[in-house]
Amino acid sequence: MSVEKTRPRHGGHGARGITVLLRAMRDAVASEASAQERLDHLTRVIAGHVVADVCSIYLRRDSDLELFSTEGLKRDAVHVTKLPVGEGLVGVVAQSQAPLVTDDAPSHDAFRYFPDIGEEKLLSFLGVPLIRSGKTLGVLVVQNVKKRTYTDEEVEAVQAVATLLAEITASGELLEGEESAAVEAMLHGAERLEGVSVAPGIAIGKAVFREAPAARHRVFSRDSHGEAARLERALDDLRQSVDQMIAGRGLGGESLEILEAYRLFAYDRGWKDRLRAAVFSGLTAEAAVEQVQSENRTRLARAQSAYLRERVQDLEDLSNRLMRRLSGEDIDAPRELPGDAVVIARTMGPAELLEYDRDRLRGVVLSEASTTSHVAIVARALEVPIVASVDDALDLADEGDAVVVDGETGVVHLRPTREIADSYRQQQGLRSERQAAFAREAGLPAVTQDGVEVEIHMNAGLAVDMRNLAVTGAAGVGLFRTELQFLIGRQLPRVSDQERFYRDILARAEGRPVVFRTADLGADKSAAYMKRRREANPAMGWRGLRMAVDRPGIVRPQLRALIAAAAGRDLYVMFPMVTLPSELEAARGFIDQEIAFAEAHGKDLPRKIAVGAMVETPAAAWRARALARHADFLSIGGNDLAQFYFAADRDSDLTQRRFDPIDEGFLTFLKHCVDEAAAGGAPVSYCGEQVADTVTAAALLAVGVRRFSIPATAVGPFRRMVRSVSLEAISAALEAAYGAGGGAGGPVRPAFRASLEASGAALN
Ligand code: PEP
Ligand code: MG
């Protein structure tokens, strides 16, 4: 046992104590000694200041933690003792990435006895992980012989030291040669991250953060006054930019309150004082920002108030901006993308996606799942693959890292090995070959082997989508989602702008029909300029036609623009979220009013106006016959209809894949709707995204749907499937699959798929 006797308490804790400690650490790192001597000096300094009998630094090598330096344990254990991550107290700290404190270490569940290091008699243990970019680089441990409860202040001080140690280790200032290379490999090795695919496709490119991360920087400075002046200037700039941001947005209500709280932080005296103190302890301004932010994180995580805990994000954001300002960046200028960019961000709205230069943007990785639905629609239109819900993406990636976004399976590869990157390159090649093959089939009729004709239209929402009509050979646009124009702007689009846009879309359609769906606003699709009341269940709330009927201020001008744009042509208008026939009648009333308005102003009218209703609520589906009597055509919005039928949120990861649309109950329900629509005399189409899957599409043929509107990328595979099989074989396959287990609610898909394949159906 080589534990030295307990040292007298000196150095103290609290802000002054830490300042002294940081200064001593700076001197230790700056010395000319060898890497090992500097590390040992550092360990000694920390032990002295925290009044510990033992202080040790373990660094990670693959799945082990190696004792790199110790003050108090046996010297010859250094670089010999290795503990597996997850085992023993130190291993648990590394694995959980959280501090562990105990005053009776040997009785702790996770305690494991390692014979060679001489820690038998140490009762008190405090271990803190060294974390950098979300990865555990090692563990800093202080131990005492006696039973002793480390105070919150002491834990905080050791955490502050650990933050710095992680910084120093990662910066390459401390280690040399092979050891430094091991840390580098750990920080920058290949990673496979799982998320949820939001928009399909494969992207290979380089990581770009939505906001540029701070450049690499030194940790210690020799000129504290110079650093303090730099800090002062950067803080001034930051405050100015926050003021401008608030003034320039013309915000009110909740958004303004949030930004005001943000401004308060930027002007907070305490924040500035702590930054200055850290600089005068010998840190560079950048390291001071990181140091203070790490303290804030710990403090705010413990705060009682949820409001304060949520503010961590504001402070993170401010610190990040301050760091970028310190590196001389203009924090107000929008980011220009480099070529082959894969943007990594927490969340992203559709407007932002559209603002990026499409020639440079290859893919997107989001760490959160929220707000994915709008961005997904735009991403599919632009053919930008997106994987969302990738929790660690922001922490684990570095700007410029190679990234593969696999929008087919929802996987992201960071810094992929050459084999992985090559395999994806091959897949990309195959995809474009496949697309070329589908394009060659674009002129072939979509008729089944037994002569049943199928109409395939495509979905659209942007002008760029329209080029897909020619590429895919789609019969027209069966669903044009007009709300995107309302969601991406800062204000309600003017009637003249809307008219110009619709006219352009019709021109690009070159005579093929385009079904314009009036803006399906509300629920998750709400523009910043729209004042909305908070609803507990917005998907079932005031949205679509409900909102239009109550407040025609958006839909009437939109109808005016559509009528004007389609002058002399056929106009197809469709209303979203219809529940009752009476709502459709009200909508027809608006059209009549707008026709009267156009006539009164001597304007040319469309040749014909066909009015459609979307069947997206079970209420509408159940009464399709009645609805059909008031409509010229119906279109089943399977995304919403399935959401309400299964009572399963279409945007939630947890419910999204839980229910299969080829469930016998749902298909029976759809069949009822299709039959009732026919009885009511209106043609019916299906425009849910589920038809992008050929197996689901086949099942819909079996229940009588003959007209579809589907994502452009799905048109080729759908046509090939239709041509490869007879309707009779499809119907028989579905019956057999239900008989084989579907009746009991069991999975139908594998059996259905197998029978379809056996009948020669081309399914992908
Ligand atoms: C639907 O609900 O199926 C639909 C096509 O509309 P959206 O996806 O735009 O809600
Ligand atoms: Mg819908």
JSON list of C-alpha atoms and ligand atoms in Angstrom, two decimals, residues 517 520 525 543 614 616 640 650, ligand 2:
[
{"chain": "A", "resi": 517, "resn": "ARG", "atom": "CA", "xyz": [-55.09, 21.05, -53.12]},
{"chain": "A", "resi": 520, "resn": "ASP", "atom": "CA", "xyz": [-53.75, 22.37, -45.78]},
{"chain": "A", "resi": 525, "resn": "LYS", "atom": "CA", "xyz": [-48.24, 23.00, -40.87]},
{"chain": "A", "resi": 543, "resn": "ARG", "atom": "CA", "xyz": [-56.95, 22.64, -39.72]},
{"chain": "A", "resi": 614, "resn": "MET", "atom": "CA", "xyz": [-59.96, 14.61, -49.75]},
{"chain": "A", "resi": 616, "resn": "GLU", "atom": "CA", "xyz": [-58.79, 11.81, -44.74]},
{"chain": "A", "resi": 640, "resn": "ASP", "atom": "CA", "xyz": [-54.09, 11.05, -42.47]},
{"chain": "A", "resi": 650, "resn": "ARG", "atom": "CA", "xyz": [-48.11, 9.66, -38.41]},
{"chain": "B", "resi": 2, "resn": "MG", "atom": "MG", "xyz": [-53.43, 14.83, -45.28]}
]
